[in-house]
Amino acid sequence: MKNLKSMKSVFAQILGAVFLFSCASWNNTEKGVAIGGGTGGAIGAVIGNKSGEAGKGAAIGAIVGGAAGAAIGIYMDKQAKKIEDEVKDAEVERVGEAIKLTFDSGILFGFDSFSLTPQAQENIMKFAEILKEYPDTDLSIEGHTDNRGAYNYNLDLSEKRAASVRNYLKMQGIEDPRMVTIGYSFDKPVASNETDEGRAKNRRVEILITANDELVEKAEKGEIKN
């Protein structure tokens, strides 16, 4: 198992290095669109590793392969479908073997605030209940802003907003070790910051849900019930 983990890490890092080298000349918007859009499960794994352990499973299913990889994919598909059906105001995407959940910051927070609105609390409570049904996943919670205002001010705001989501999930019984947070200020836009519509899309919280080591081990042993 130890050797397998090492191979996964090396594989993801090599693909990540190739991707980052190939886009070295891109501007921040182009990088943000590619990364924010979930370009490649292995790239998601590398990005996740930079922000903490929770993101490392984005490409695990593809690396494990065979029946184990398929079992992980089905597990994640079911979780994604349940989130899509039951959590309001959230965009749900499958990215490699991960699930990317995107909330518009205008839904989660008031203007220039990192306090969750009552509607946001209700959505996150429902999300937490689903996470309890799928305990073998980890979360990387990312805060993003538009480019209005100073960079460092937005960095602090993006970090606090990510932390607010993590803290509320923790209050709902989600174990702290499952979660990592990171703020990106306006480094990773998914749309142009030249329009109101684009800036609104860039003000967001993204949650990357990935398989943890326990899920991989269960998949390899054929213990995942589909």
mmCIF file with all atom_site columns, C-alpha atoms in Angstrom:
data_model
loop_
_atom_site.group_PDB
_atom_site.id
_atom_site.type_symbol
_atom_site.label_atom_id
_atom_site.label_alt_id
_atom_site.label_comp_id
_atom_site.label_asym_id
_atom_site.label_entity_id
_atom_site.label_seq_id
_atom_site.pdbx_PDB_ins_code
_atom_site.Cartn_x
_atom_site.Cartn_y
_atom_site.Cartn_z
_atom_site.occupancy
_atom_site.B_iso_or_equiv
_atom_site.pdbx_formal_charge
_atom_site.auth_seq_id
_atom_site.auth_comp_id
_atom_site.auth_asym_id
_atom_site.auth_atom_id
_atom_site.pdbx_PDB_model_num
ATOM 1   C CA . MET A 1 1   ? 0.000   0.000  0.000   1.00 0.00 ? 1   MET A CA 1
ATOM 2   C CA . LYS A 1 2   ? 2.878   2.334  0.837   1.00 0.00 ? 2   LYS A CA 1
ATOM 3   C CA . ASN A 1 3   ? 4.451   1.846  -2.597  1.00 0.00 ? 3   ASN A CA 1
ATOM 4   C CA . LEU A 1 4   ? 1.091   2.470  -4.273  1.00 0.00 ? 4   LEU A CA 1
ATOM 5   C CA . LYS A 1 5   ? 0.691   5.779  -2.436  1.00 0.00 ? 5   LYS A CA 1
ATOM 6   C CA . SER A 1 6   ? 4.195   6.795  -3.501  1.00 0.00 ? 6   SER A CA 1
ATOM 7   C CA . MET A 1 7   ? 3.434   5.953  -7.136  1.00 0.00 ? 7   MET A CA 1
ATOM 8   C CA . LYS A 1 8   ? 0.216   7.981  -7.005  1.00 0.00 ? 8   LYS A CA 1
ATOM 9   C CA . SER A 1 9   ? 2.071   10.978 -5.641  1.00 0.00 ? 9   SER A CA 1
ATOM 10  C CA . VAL A 1 10  ? 4.841   10.796 -8.240  1.00 0.00 ? 10  VAL A CA 1
ATOM 11  C CA . PHE A 1 11  ? 2.353   10.303 -11.076 1.00 0.00 ? 11  PHE A CA 1
ATOM 12  C CA . ALA A 1 12  ? 0.268   13.320 -10.052 1.00 0.00 ? 12  ALA A CA 1
ATOM 13  C CA . GLN A 1 13  ? 3.323   15.517 -9.553  1.00 0.00 ? 13  GLN A CA 1
ATOM 14  C CA . ILE A 1 14  ? 4.763   14.662 -12.981 1.00 0.00 ? 14  ILE A CA 1
ATOM 15  C CA . LEU A 1 15  ? 1.491   15.454 -14.759 1.00 0.00 ? 15  LEU A CA 1
ATOM 16  C CA . GLY A 1 16  ? 1.112   18.594 -12.704 1.00 0.00 ? 16  GLY A CA 1
ATOM 17  C CA . ALA A 1 17  ? 4.602   19.775 -13.582 1.00 0.00 ? 17  ALA A CA 1
ATOM 18  C CA . VAL A 1 18  ? 3.946   19.209 -17.283 1.00 0.00 ? 18  VAL A CA 1
ATOM 19  C CA . PHE A 1 19  ? 0.684   21.165 -17.075 1.00 0.00 ? 19  PHE A CA 1
ATOM 20  C CA . LEU A 1 20  ? 2.147   24.059 -15.112 1.00 0.00 ? 20  LEU A CA 1
ATOM 21  C CA . PHE A 1 21  ? 5.141   24.304 -17.460 1.00 0.00 ? 21  PHE A CA 1
ATOM 22  C CA . SER A 1 22  ? 2.887   24.303 -20.514 1.00 0.00 ? 22  SER A CA 1
ATOM 23  C CA . CYS A 1 23  ? 0.793   27.205 -19.160 1.00 0.00 ? 23  CYS A CA 1
ATOM 24  C CA . ALA A 1 24  ? 3.677   29.251 -17.739 1.00 0.00 ? 24  ALA A CA 1
ATOM 25  C CA . SER A 1 25  ? 3.056   31.981 -20.301 1.00 0.00 ? 25  SER A CA 1
ATOM 26  C CA . TRP A 1 26  ? -0.685  32.199 -19.622 1.00 0.00 ? 26  TRP A CA 1
ATOM 27  C CA . ASN A 1 27  ? -2.104  35.206 -17.820 1.00 0.00 ? 27  ASN A CA 1
ATOM 28  C CA . ASN A 1 28  ? -3.930  34.873 -14.483 1.00 0.00 ? 28  ASN A CA 1
ATOM 29  C CA . THR A 1 29  ? -7.346  34.761 -16.115 1.00 0.00 ? 29  THR A CA 1
ATOM 30  C CA . GLU A 1 30  ? -6.361  31.915 -18.454 1.00 0.00 ? 30  GLU A CA 1
ATOM 31  C CA . LYS A 1 31  ? -4.805  29.956 -15.609 1.00 0.00 ? 31  LYS A CA 1
ATOM 32  C CA . GLY A 1 32  ? -7.832  30.558 -13.442 1.00 0.00 ? 32  GLY A CA 1
ATOM 33  C CA . VAL A 1 33  ? -10.265 29.423 -16.111 1.00 0.00 ? 33  VAL A CA 1
ATOM 34  C CA . ALA A 1 34  ? -8.296  26.227 -16.770 1.00 0.00 ? 34  ALA A CA 1
ATOM 35  C CA . ILE A 1 35  ? -7.698  25.335 -13.132 1.00 0.00 ? 35  ILE A CA 1
ATOM 36  C CA . GLY A 1 36  ? -11.028 26.558 -11.825 1.00 0.00 ? 36  GLY A CA 1
ATOM 37  C CA . GLY A 1 37  ? -12.760 24.585 -14.541 1.00 0.00 ? 37  GLY A CA 1
ATOM 38  C CA . GLY A 1 38  ? -11.158 21.367 -13.307 1.00 0.00 ? 38  GLY A CA 1
ATOM 39  C CA . THR A 1 39  ? -8.673  20.667 -16.094 1.00 0.00 ? 39  THR A CA 1
ATOM 40  C CA . GLY A 1 40  ? -7.630  17.070 -15.503 1.00 0.00 ? 40  GLY A CA 1
ATOM 41  C CA . GLY A 1 41  ? -8.029  14.914 -12.401 1.00 0.00 ? 41  GLY A CA 1
ATOM 42  C CA . ALA A 1 42  ? -4.268  14.639 -11.901 1.00 0.00 ? 42  ALA A CA 1
ATOM 43  C CA . ILE A 1 43  ? -3.940  18.417 -11.985 1.00 0.00 ? 43  ILE A CA 1
ATOM 44  C CA . GLY A 1 44  ? -6.668  18.646 -9.370  1.00 0.00 ? 44  GLY A CA 1
ATOM 45  C CA . ALA A 1 45  ? -4.677  16.256 -7.213  1.00 0.00 ? 45  ALA A CA 1
ATOM 46  C CA . VAL A 1 46  ? -1.549  18.394 -7.447  1.00 0.00 ? 46  VAL A CA 1
ATOM 47  C CA . ILE A 1 47  ? -3.465  21.570 -6.663  1.00 0.00 ? 47  ILE A CA 1
ATOM 48  C CA . GLY A 1 48  ? -5.111  19.803 -3.754  1.00 0.00 ? 48  GLY A CA 1
ATOM 49  C CA . ASN A 1 49  ? -1.776  18.693 -2.366  1.00 0.00 ? 49  ASN A CA 1
ATOM 50  C CA . LYS A 1 50  ? -0.546  22.291 -2.346  1.00 0.00 ? 50  LYS A CA 1
ATOM 51  C CA . SER A 1 51  ? -3.451  23.321 -0.136  1.00 0.00 ? 51  SER A CA 1
ATOM 52  C CA . GLY A 1 52  ? -3.389  20.193 2.042   1.00 0.00 ? 52  GLY A CA 1
ATOM 53  C CA . GLU A 1 53  ? -4.009  16.456 2.119   1.00 0.00 ? 53  GLU A CA 1
ATOM 54  C CA . ALA A 1 54  ? -7.710  16.758 1.384   1.00 0.00 ? 54  ALA A CA 1
ATOM 55  C CA . GLY A 1 55  ? -7.210  17.431 -2.309  1.00 0.00 ? 55  GLY A CA 1
ATOM 56  C CA . LYS A 1 56  ? -4.961  14.529 -3.164  1.00 0.00 ? 56  LYS A CA 1
ATOM 57  C CA . GLY A 1 57  ? -7.659  12.118 -4.348  1.00 0.00 ? 57  GLY A CA 1
ATOM 58  C CA . ALA A 1 58  ? -8.766  13.895 -7.509  1.00 0.00 ? 58  ALA A CA 1
ATOM 59  C CA . ALA A 1 59  ? -6.972  11.407 -9.780  1.00 0.00 ? 59  ALA A CA 1
ATOM 60  C CA . ILE A 1 60  ? -6.858  8.363  -7.506  1.00 0.00 ? 60  ILE A CA 1
ATOM 61  C CA . GLY A 1 61  ? -9.532  6.396  -9.338  1.00 0.00 ? 61  GLY A CA 1
ATOM 62  C CA . ALA A 1 62  ? -7.718  6.846  -12.626 1.00 0.00 ? 62  ALA A CA 1
ATOM 63  C CA . ILE A 1 63  ? -4.391  5.812  -11.086 1.00 0.00 ? 63  ILE A CA 1
ATOM 64  C CA . VAL A 1 64  ? -5.733  2.795  -9.193  1.00 0.00 ? 64  VAL A CA 1
ATOM 65  C CA . GLY A 1 65  ? -7.616  1.638  -12.291 1.00 0.00 ? 65  GLY A CA 1
ATOM 66  C CA . GLY A 1 66  ? -9.610  -1.523 -12.859 1.00 0.00 ? 66  GLY A CA 1
ATOM 67  C CA . ALA A 1 67  ? -12.483 -2.549 -10.616 1.00 0.00 ? 67  ALA A CA 1
ATOM 68  C CA . ALA A 1 68  ? -11.156 -0.508 -7.683  1.00 0.00 ? 68  ALA A CA 1
ATOM 69  C CA . GLY A 1 69  ? -11.058 2.685  -9.727  1.00 0.00 ? 69  GLY A CA 1
ATOM 70  C CA . ALA A 1 70  ? -14.545 2.000  -11.074 1.00 0.00 ? 70  ALA A CA 1
ATOM 71  C CA . ALA A 1 71  ? -15.878 1.427  -7.554  1.00 0.00 ? 71  ALA A CA 1
ATOM 72  C CA . ILE A 1 72  ? -14.456 4.759  -6.392  1.00 0.00 ? 72  ILE A CA 1
ATOM 73  C CA . GLY A 1 73  ? -16.028 6.462  -9.402  1.00 0.00 ? 73  GLY A CA 1
ATOM 74  C CA . ILE A 1 74  ? -19.457 5.018  -8.617  1.00 0.00 ? 74  ILE A CA 1
ATOM 75  C CA . TYR A 1 75  ? -19.133 6.045  -4.959  1.00 0.00 ? 75  TYR A CA 1
ATOM 76  C CA . MET A 1 76  ? -18.336 9.601  -5.999  1.00 0.00 ? 76  MET A CA 1
ATOM 77  C CA . ASP A 1 77  ? -21.077 9.635  -8.661  1.00 0.00 ? 77  ASP A CA 1
ATOM 78  C CA . LYS A 1 78  ? -23.688 8.733  -6.054  1.00 0.00 ? 78  LYS A CA 1
ATOM 79  C CA . GLN A 1 79  ? -22.458 11.377 -3.665  1.00 0.00 ? 79  GLN A CA 1
ATOM 80  C CA . ALA A 1 80  ? -22.441 14.022 -6.414  1.00 0.00 ? 80  ALA A CA 1
ATOM 81  C CA . LYS A 1 81  ? -26.011 13.129 -7.442  1.00 0.00 ? 81  LYS A CA 1
ATOM 82  C CA . LYS A 1 82  ? -27.257 13.389 -3.871  1.00 0.00 ? 82  LYS A CA 1
ATOM 83  C CA . ILE A 1 83  ? -25.608 16.783 -3.394  1.00 0.00 ? 83  ILE A CA 1
ATOM 84  C CA . GLU A 1 84  ? -27.038 18.025 -6.687  1.00 0.00 ? 84  GLU A CA 1
ATOM 85  C CA . ASP A 1 85  ? -30.539 16.881 -5.710  1.00 0.00 ? 85  ASP A CA 1
ATOM 86  C CA . GLU A 1 86  ? -30.553 18.126 -2.116  1.00 0.00 ? 86  GLU A CA 1
ATOM 87  C CA . VAL A 1 87  ? -28.236 21.133 -1.734  1.00 0.00 ? 87  VAL A CA 1
ATOM 88  C CA . LYS A 1 88  ? -29.756 24.325 -3.117  1.00 0.00 ? 88  LYS A CA 1
ATOM 89  C CA . ASP A 1 89  ? -27.817 27.090 -4.859  1.00 0.00 ? 89  ASP A CA 1
ATOM 90  C CA . ALA A 1 90  ? -24.766 24.925 -5.524  1.00 0.00 ? 90  ALA A CA 1
ATOM 91  C CA . GLU A 1 91  ? -23.165 23.992 -8.834  1.00 0.00 ? 91  GLU A CA 1
ATOM 92  C CA . VAL A 1 92  ? -21.956 20.384 -8.796  1.00 0.00 ? 92  VAL A CA 1
ATOM 93  C CA . GLU A 1 93  ? -19.326 19.036 -11.199 1.00 0.00 ? 93  GLU A CA 1
ATOM 94  C CA . ARG A 1 94  ? -17.335 15.822 -11.453 1.00 0.00 ? 94  ARG A CA 1
ATOM 95  C CA . VAL A 1 95  ? -13.635 16.598 -11.895 1.00 0.00 ? 95  VAL A CA 1
ATOM 96  C CA . GLY A 1 96  ? -11.536 13.492 -12.420 1.00 0.00 ? 96  GLY A CA 1
ATOM 97  C CA . GLU A 1 97  ? -12.384 11.320 -9.412  1.00 0.00 ? 97  GLU A CA 1
ATOM 98  C CA . ALA A 1 98  ? -13.361 14.375 -7.379  1.00 0.00 ? 98  ALA A CA 1
ATOM 99  C CA . ILE A 1 99  ? -16.530 16.397 -6.942  1.00 0.00 ? 99  ILE A CA 1
ATOM 100 C CA . LYS A 1 100 ? -16.320 20.170 -7.243  1.00 0.00 ? 100 LYS A CA 1
ATOM 101 C CA . LEU A 1 101 ? -19.032 22.104 -5.443  1.00 0.00 ? 101 LEU A CA 1
ATOM 102 C CA . THR A 1 102 ? -19.279 25.840 -6.168  1.00 0.00 ? 102 THR A CA 1
ATOM 103 C CA . PHE A 1 103 ? -21.257 28.371 -4.151  1.00 0.00 ? 103 PHE A CA 1
ATOM 104 C CA . ASP A 1 104 ? -21.713 31.963 -5.276  1.00 0.00 ? 104 ASP A CA 1
ATOM 105 C CA . SER A 1 105 ? -20.351 34.123 -2.432  1.00 0.00 ? 105 SER A CA 1
ATOM 106 C CA . GLY A 1 106 ? -23.412 36.354 -2.762  1.00 0.00 ? 106 GLY A CA 1
ATOM 107 C CA . ILE A 1 107 ? -25.516 33.403 -1.605  1.00 0.00 ? 107 ILE A CA 1
ATOM 108 C CA . LEU A 1 108 ? -23.230 32.464 1.280   1.00 0.00 ? 108 LEU A CA 1
ATOM 109 C CA . PHE A 1 109 ? -22.325 35.891 2.639   1.00 0.00 ? 109 PHE A CA 1
ATOM 110 C CA . GLY A 1 110 ? -23.475 39.474 2.823   1.00 0.00 ? 110 GLY A CA 1
ATOM 111 C CA . PHE A 1 111 ? -21.511 42.219 1.082   1.00 0.00 ? 111 PHE A CA 1
ATOM 112 C CA . ASP A 1 112 ? -17.902 42.374 2.307   1.00 0.00 ? 112 ASP A CA 1
ATOM 113 C CA . SER A 1 113 ? -18.736 39.855 5.042   1.00 0.00 ? 113 SER A CA 1
ATOM 114 C CA . PHE A 1 114 ? -17.561 36.395 6.040   1.00 0.00 ? 114 PHE A CA 1
ATOM 115 C CA . SER A 1 115 ? -20.589 35.621 8.222   1.00 0.00 ? 115 SER A CA 1
ATOM 116 C CA . LEU A 1 116 ? -22.816 32.949 6.695   1.00 0.00 ? 116 LEU A CA 1
ATOM 117 C CA . THR A 1 117 ? -26.364 33.976 5.852   1.00 0.00 ? 117 THR A CA 1
ATOM 118 C CA . PRO A 1 118 ? -29.275 31.922 7.272   1.00 0.00 ? 118 PRO A CA 1
ATOM 119 C CA . GLN A 1 119 ? -29.885 30.486 3.784   1.00 0.00 ? 119 GLN A CA 1
ATOM 120 C CA . ALA A 1 120 ? -26.230 29.465 3.557   1.00 0.00 ? 120 ALA A CA 1
ATOM 121 C CA . GLN A 1 121 ? -26.368 27.803 6.960   1.00 0.00 ? 121 GLN A CA 1
ATOM 122 C CA . GLU A 1 122 ? -29.374 25.761 5.848   1.00 0.00 ? 122 GLU A CA 1
ATOM 123 C CA . ASN A 1 123 ? -27.579 24.651 2.670   1.00 0.00 ? 123 ASN A CA 1
ATOM 124 C CA . ILE A 1 124 ? -24.419 23.722 4.526   1.00 0.00 ? 124 ILE A CA 1
ATOM 125 C CA . MET A 1 125 ? -26.397 21.790 7.139   1.00 0.00 ? 125 MET A CA 1
ATOM 126 C CA . LYS A 1 126 ? -27.883 19.680 4.344   1.00 0.00 ? 126 LYS A CA 1
ATOM 127 C CA . PHE A 1 127 ? -24.445 19.276 2.777   1.00 0.00 ? 127 PHE A CA 1
ATOM 128 C CA . ALA A 1 128 ? -23.044 18.108 6.128   1.00 0.00 ? 128 ALA A CA 1
ATOM 129 C CA . GLU A 1 129 ? -25.716 15.409 6.398   1.00 0.00 ? 129 GLU A CA 1
ATOM 130 C CA . ILE A 1 130 ? -24.685 14.050 3.007   1.00 0.00 ? 130 ILE A CA 1
ATOM 131 C CA . LEU A 1 131 ? -21.006 14.125 3.985   1.00 0.00 ? 131 LEU A CA 1
ATOM 132 C CA . LYS A 1 132 ? -21.852 11.960 7.008   1.00 0.00 ? 132 LYS A CA 1
ATOM 133 C CA . GLU A 1 133 ? -23.358 9.390  4.644   1.00 0.00 ? 133 GLU A CA 1
ATOM 134 C CA . TYR A 1 134 ? -20.089 9.384  2.665   1.00 0.00 ? 134 TYR A CA 1
ATOM 135 C CA . PRO A 1 135 ? -17.430 9.473  5.392   1.00 0.00 ? 135 PRO A CA 1
ATOM 136 C CA . ASP A 1 136 ? -14.550 8.266  3.212   1.00 0.00 ? 136 ASP A CA 1
ATOM 137 C CA . THR A 1 137 ? -14.025 11.603 1.490   1.00 0.00 ? 137 THR A CA 1
ATOM 138 C CA . ASP A 1 138 ? -11.994 14.724 2.302   1.00 0.00 ? 138 ASP A CA 1
ATOM 139 C CA . LEU A 1 139 ? -12.653 18.377 1.544   1.00 0.00 ? 139 LEU A CA 1
ATOM 140 C CA . SER A 1 140 ? -10.521 21.228 0.248   1.00 0.00 ? 140 SER A CA 1
ATOM 141 C CA . ILE A 1 141 ? -12.450 24.475 0.801   1.00 0.00 ? 141 ILE A CA 1
ATOM 142 C CA . GLU A 1 142 ? -11.303 27.424 -1.320  1.00 0.00 ? 142 GLU A CA 1
ATOM 143 C CA . GLY A 1 143 ? -12.296 31.085 -1.097  1.00 0.00 ? 143 GLY A CA 1
ATOM 144 C CA . HIS A 1 144 ? -12.129 33.334 -4.198  1.00 0.00 ? 144 HIS A CA 1
ATOM 145 C CA . THR A 1 145 ? -12.875 37.024 -4.806  1.00 0.00 ? 145 THR A CA 1
ATOM 146 C CA . ASP A 1 146 ? -13.092 39.422 -7.722  1.00 0.00 ? 146 ASP A CA 1
ATOM 147 C CA . ASN A 1 147 ? -10.308 41.950 -8.337  1.00 0.00 ? 147 ASN A CA 1
ATOM 148 C CA . ARG A 1 148 ? -11.921 45.014 -6.790  1.00 0.00 ? 148 ARG A CA 1
ATOM 149 C CA . GLY A 1 149 ? -9.960  46.313 -3.827  1.00 0.00 ? 149 GLY A CA 1
ATOM 150 C CA . ALA A 1 150 ? -6.469  45.560 -2.574  1.00 0.00 ? 150 ALA A CA 1
ATOM 151 C CA . TYR A 1 151 ? -4.987  42.107 -3.111  1.00 0.00 ? 151 TYR A CA 1
ATOM 152 C CA . ASN A 1 152 ? -4.145  41.463 0.543   1.00 0.00 ? 152 ASN A CA 1
ATOM 153 C CA . TYR A 1 153 ? -7.555  42.626 1.718   1.00 0.00 ? 153 TYR A CA 1
ATOM 154 C CA . ASN A 1 154 ? -9.201  40.181 -0.685  1.00 0.00 ? 154 ASN A CA 1
ATOM 155 C CA . LEU A 1 155 ? -6.789  37.443 0.353   1.00 0.00 ? 155 LEU A CA 1
ATOM 156 C CA . ASP A 1 156 ? -7.806  37.872 3.985   1.00 0.00 ? 156 ASP A CA 1
ATOM 157 C CA . LEU A 1 157 ? -11.504 37.926 3.027   1.00 0.00 ? 157 LEU A CA 1
ATOM 158 C CA . SER A 1 158 ? -11.182 34.794 0.879   1.00 0.00 ? 158 SER A CA 1
ATOM 159 C CA . GLU A 1 159 ? -9.400  32.944 3.705   1.00 0.00 ? 159 GLU A CA 1
ATOM 160 C CA . LYS A 1 160 ? -12.004 33.980 6.265   1.00 0.00 ? 160 LYS A CA 1
ATOM 161 C CA . ARG A 1 161 ? -14.866 32.927 4.006   1.00 0.00 ? 161 ARG A CA 1
ATOM 162 C CA . ALA A 1 162 ? -13.333 29.491 3.450   1.00 0.00 ? 162 ALA A CA 1
ATOM 163 C CA . ALA A 1 163 ? -12.768 29.180 7.202   1.00 0.00 ? 163 ALA A CA 1
ATOM 164 C CA . SER A 1 164 ? -16.397 30.145 7.917   1.00 0.00 ? 164 SER A CA 1
ATOM 165 C CA . VAL A 1 165 ? -17.631 27.267 5.757   1.00 0.00 ? 165 VAL A CA 1
ATOM 166 C CA . ARG A 1 166 ? -15.210 24.860 7.429   1.00 0.00 ? 166 ARG A CA 1
ATOM 167 C CA . ASN A 1 167 ? -16.178 25.992 10.919  1.00 0.00 ? 167 ASN A CA 1
ATOM 168 C CA . TYR A 1 168 ? -19.888 25.623 10.221  1.00 0.00 ? 168 TYR A CA 1
ATOM 169 C CA . LEU A 1 169 ? -19.371 22.147 8.784   1.00 0.00 ? 169 LEU A CA 1
ATOM 170 C CA . LYS A 1 170 ? -17.410 21.294 11.914  1.00 0.00 ? 170 LYS A CA 1
ATOM 171 C CA . MET A 1 171 ? -20.320 22.533 14.048  1.00 0.00 ? 171 MET A CA 1
ATOM 172 C CA . GLN A 1 172 ? -22.542 20.097 12.121  1.00 0.00 ? 172 GLN A CA 1
ATOM 173 C CA . GLY A 1 173 ? -20.310 17.178 13.085  1.00 0.00 ? 173 GLY A CA 1
ATOM 174 C CA . ILE A 1 174 ? -17.856 16.941 10.181  1.00 0.00 ? 174 ILE A CA 1
ATOM 175 C CA . GLU A 1 175 ? -14.457 15.921 11.532  1.00 0.00 ? 175 GLU A CA 1
ATOM 176 C CA . ASP A 1 176 ? -11.845 18.652 11.310  1.00 0.00 ? 176 ASP A CA 1
ATOM 177 C CA . PRO A 1 177 ? -9.086  16.388 9.854   1.00 0.00 ? 177 PRO A CA 1
ATOM 178 C CA . ARG A 1 178 ? -11.269 15.834 6.765   1.00 0.00 ? 178 ARG A CA 1
ATOM 179 C CA . MET A 1 179 ? -11.015 19.511 5.815   1.00 0.00 ? 179 MET A CA 1
ATOM 180 C CA . VAL A 1 180 ? -8.408  22.024 4.689   1.00 0.00 ? 180 VAL A CA 1
ATOM 181 C CA . THR A 1 181 ? -9.007  25.647 3.692   1.00 0.00 ? 181 THR A CA 1
ATOM 182 C CA . ILE A 1 182 ? -7.207  28.113 1.466   1.00 0.00 ? 182 ILE A CA 1
ATOM 183 C CA . GLY A 1 183 ? -7.896  31.626 0.201   1.00 0.00 ? 183 GLY A CA 1
ATOM 184 C CA . TYR A 1 184 ? -6.836  32.722 -3.276  1.00 0.00 ? 184 TYR A CA 1
ATOM 185 C CA . SER A 1 185 ? -7.879  36.402 -3.324  1.00 0.00 ? 185 SER A CA 1
ATOM 186 C CA . PHE A 1 186 ? -8.420  37.109 -7.052  1.00 0.00 ? 186 PHE A CA 1
ATOM 187 C CA . ASP A 1 187 ? -5.636  34.832 -8.334  1.00 0.00 ? 187 ASP A CA 1
ATOM 188 C CA . LYS A 1 188 ? -7.962  32.247 -9.931  1.00 0.00 ? 188 LYS A CA 1
ATOM 189 C CA . PRO A 1 189 ? -10.784 33.932 -11.815 1.00 0.00 ? 189 PRO A CA 1
ATOM 190 C CA . VAL A 1 190 ? -13.194 31.779 -13.794 1.00 0.00 ? 190 VAL A CA 1
ATOM 191 C CA . ALA A 1 191 ? -14.528 34.748 -15.778 1.00 0.00 ? 191 ALA A CA 1
ATOM 192 C CA . SER A 1 192 ? -13.475 38.245 -16.796 1.00 0.00 ? 192 SER A CA 1
ATOM 193 C CA . ASN A 1 193 ? -13.190 40.834 -14.031 1.00 0.00 ? 193 ASN A CA 1
ATOM 194 C CA . GLU A 1 194 ? -14.075 43.526 -16.570 1.00 0.00 ? 194 GLU A CA 1
ATOM 195 C CA . THR A 1 195 ? -17.842 43.029 -16.202 1.00 0.00 ? 195 THR A CA 1
ATOM 196 C CA . ASP A 1 196 ? -20.276 42.861 -13.272 1.00 0.00 ? 196 ASP A CA 1
ATOM 197 C CA . GLU A 1 197 ? -21.396 39.424 -14.418 1.00 0.00 ? 197 GLU A CA 1
ATOM 198 C CA . GLY A 1 198 ? -17.829 38.138 -14.558 1.00 0.00 ? 198 GLY A CA 1
ATOM 199 C CA . ARG A 1 199 ? -16.926 39.563 -11.166 1.00 0.00 ? 199 ARG A CA 1
ATOM 200 C CA . ALA A 1 200 ? -20.015 37.927 -9.657  1.00 0.00 ? 200 ALA A CA 1
ATOM 201 C CA . LYS A 1 201 ? -18.851 34.528 -10.951 1.00 0.00 ? 201 LYS A CA 1
ATOM 202 C CA . ASN A 1 202 ? -15.387 35.091 -9.501  1.00 0.00 ? 202 ASN A CA 1
ATOM 203 C CA . ARG A 1 203 ? -16.763 35.752 -6.009  1.00 0.00 ? 203 ARG A CA 1
ATOM 204 C CA . ARG A 1 204 ? -17.244 32.167 -4.931  1.00 0.00 ? 204 ARG A CA 1
ATOM 205 C CA . VAL A 1 205 ? -16.377 29.333 -2.563  1.00 0.00 ? 205 VAL A CA 1
ATOM 206 C CA . GLU A 1 206 ? -15.324 26.045 -4.157  1.00 0.00 ? 206 GLU A CA 1
ATOM 207 C CA . ILE A 1 207 ? -15.229 22.750 -2.301  1.00 0.00 ? 207 ILE A CA 1
ATOM 208 C CA . LEU A 1 208 ? -13.246 19.876 -3.801  1.00 0.00 ? 208 LEU A CA 1
ATOM 209 C CA . ILE A 1 209 ? -14.430 16.517 -2.439  1.00 0.00 ? 209 ILE A CA 1
ATOM 210 C CA . THR A 1 210 ? -11.958 13.671 -2.900  1.00 0.00 ? 210 THR A CA 1
ATOM 211 C CA . ALA A 1 211 ? -11.468 10.038 -1.962  1.00 0.00 ? 211 ALA A CA 1
ATOM 212 C CA . ASN A 1 212 ? -9.365  9.435  1.141   1.00 0.00 ? 212 ASN A CA 1
ATOM 213 C CA . ASP A 1 213 ? -6.948  6.574  1.788   1.00 0.00 ? 213 ASP A CA 1
ATOM 214 C CA . GLU A 1 214 ? -9.629  4.510  3.533   1.00 0.00 ? 214 GLU A CA 1
ATOM 215 C CA . LEU A 1 215 ? -11.850 4.612  0.452   1.00 0.00 ? 215 LEU A CA 1
ATOM 216 C CA . VAL A 1 216 ? -8.985  3.539  -1.785  1.00 0.00 ? 216 VAL A CA 1
ATOM 217 C CA . GLU A 1 217 ? -8.165  0.643  0.533   1.00 0.00 ? 217 GLU A CA 1
ATOM 218 C CA . LYS A 1 218 ? -11.797 -0.460 0.637   1.00 0.00 ? 218 LYS A CA 1
ATOM 219 C CA . ALA A 1 219 ? -11.978 -0.261 -3.165  1.00 0.00 ? 219 ALA A CA 1
ATOM 220 C CA . GLU A 1 220 ? -8.870  -2.401 -3.554  1.00 0.00 ? 220 GLU A CA 1
ATOM 221 C CA . LYS A 1 221 ? -10.345 -4.991 -1.184  1.00 0.00 ? 221 LYS A CA 1
ATOM 222 C CA . GLY A 1 222 ? -13.719 -4.948 -2.945  1.00 0.00 ? 222 GLY A CA 1
ATOM 223 C CA . GLU A 1 223 ? -15.458 -3.639 0.161   1.00 0.00 ? 223 GLU A CA 1
ATOM 224 C CA . ILE A 1 224 ? -17.357 -0.702 -1.386  1.00 0.00 ? 224 ILE A CA 1
ATOM 225 C CA . LYS A 1 225 ? -21.048 -1.429 -1.587  1.00 0.00 ? 225 LYS A CA 1
ATOM 226 C CA . ASN A 1 226 ? -22.548 0.004  -4.758  1.00 0.00 ? 226 ASN A CA 1
#
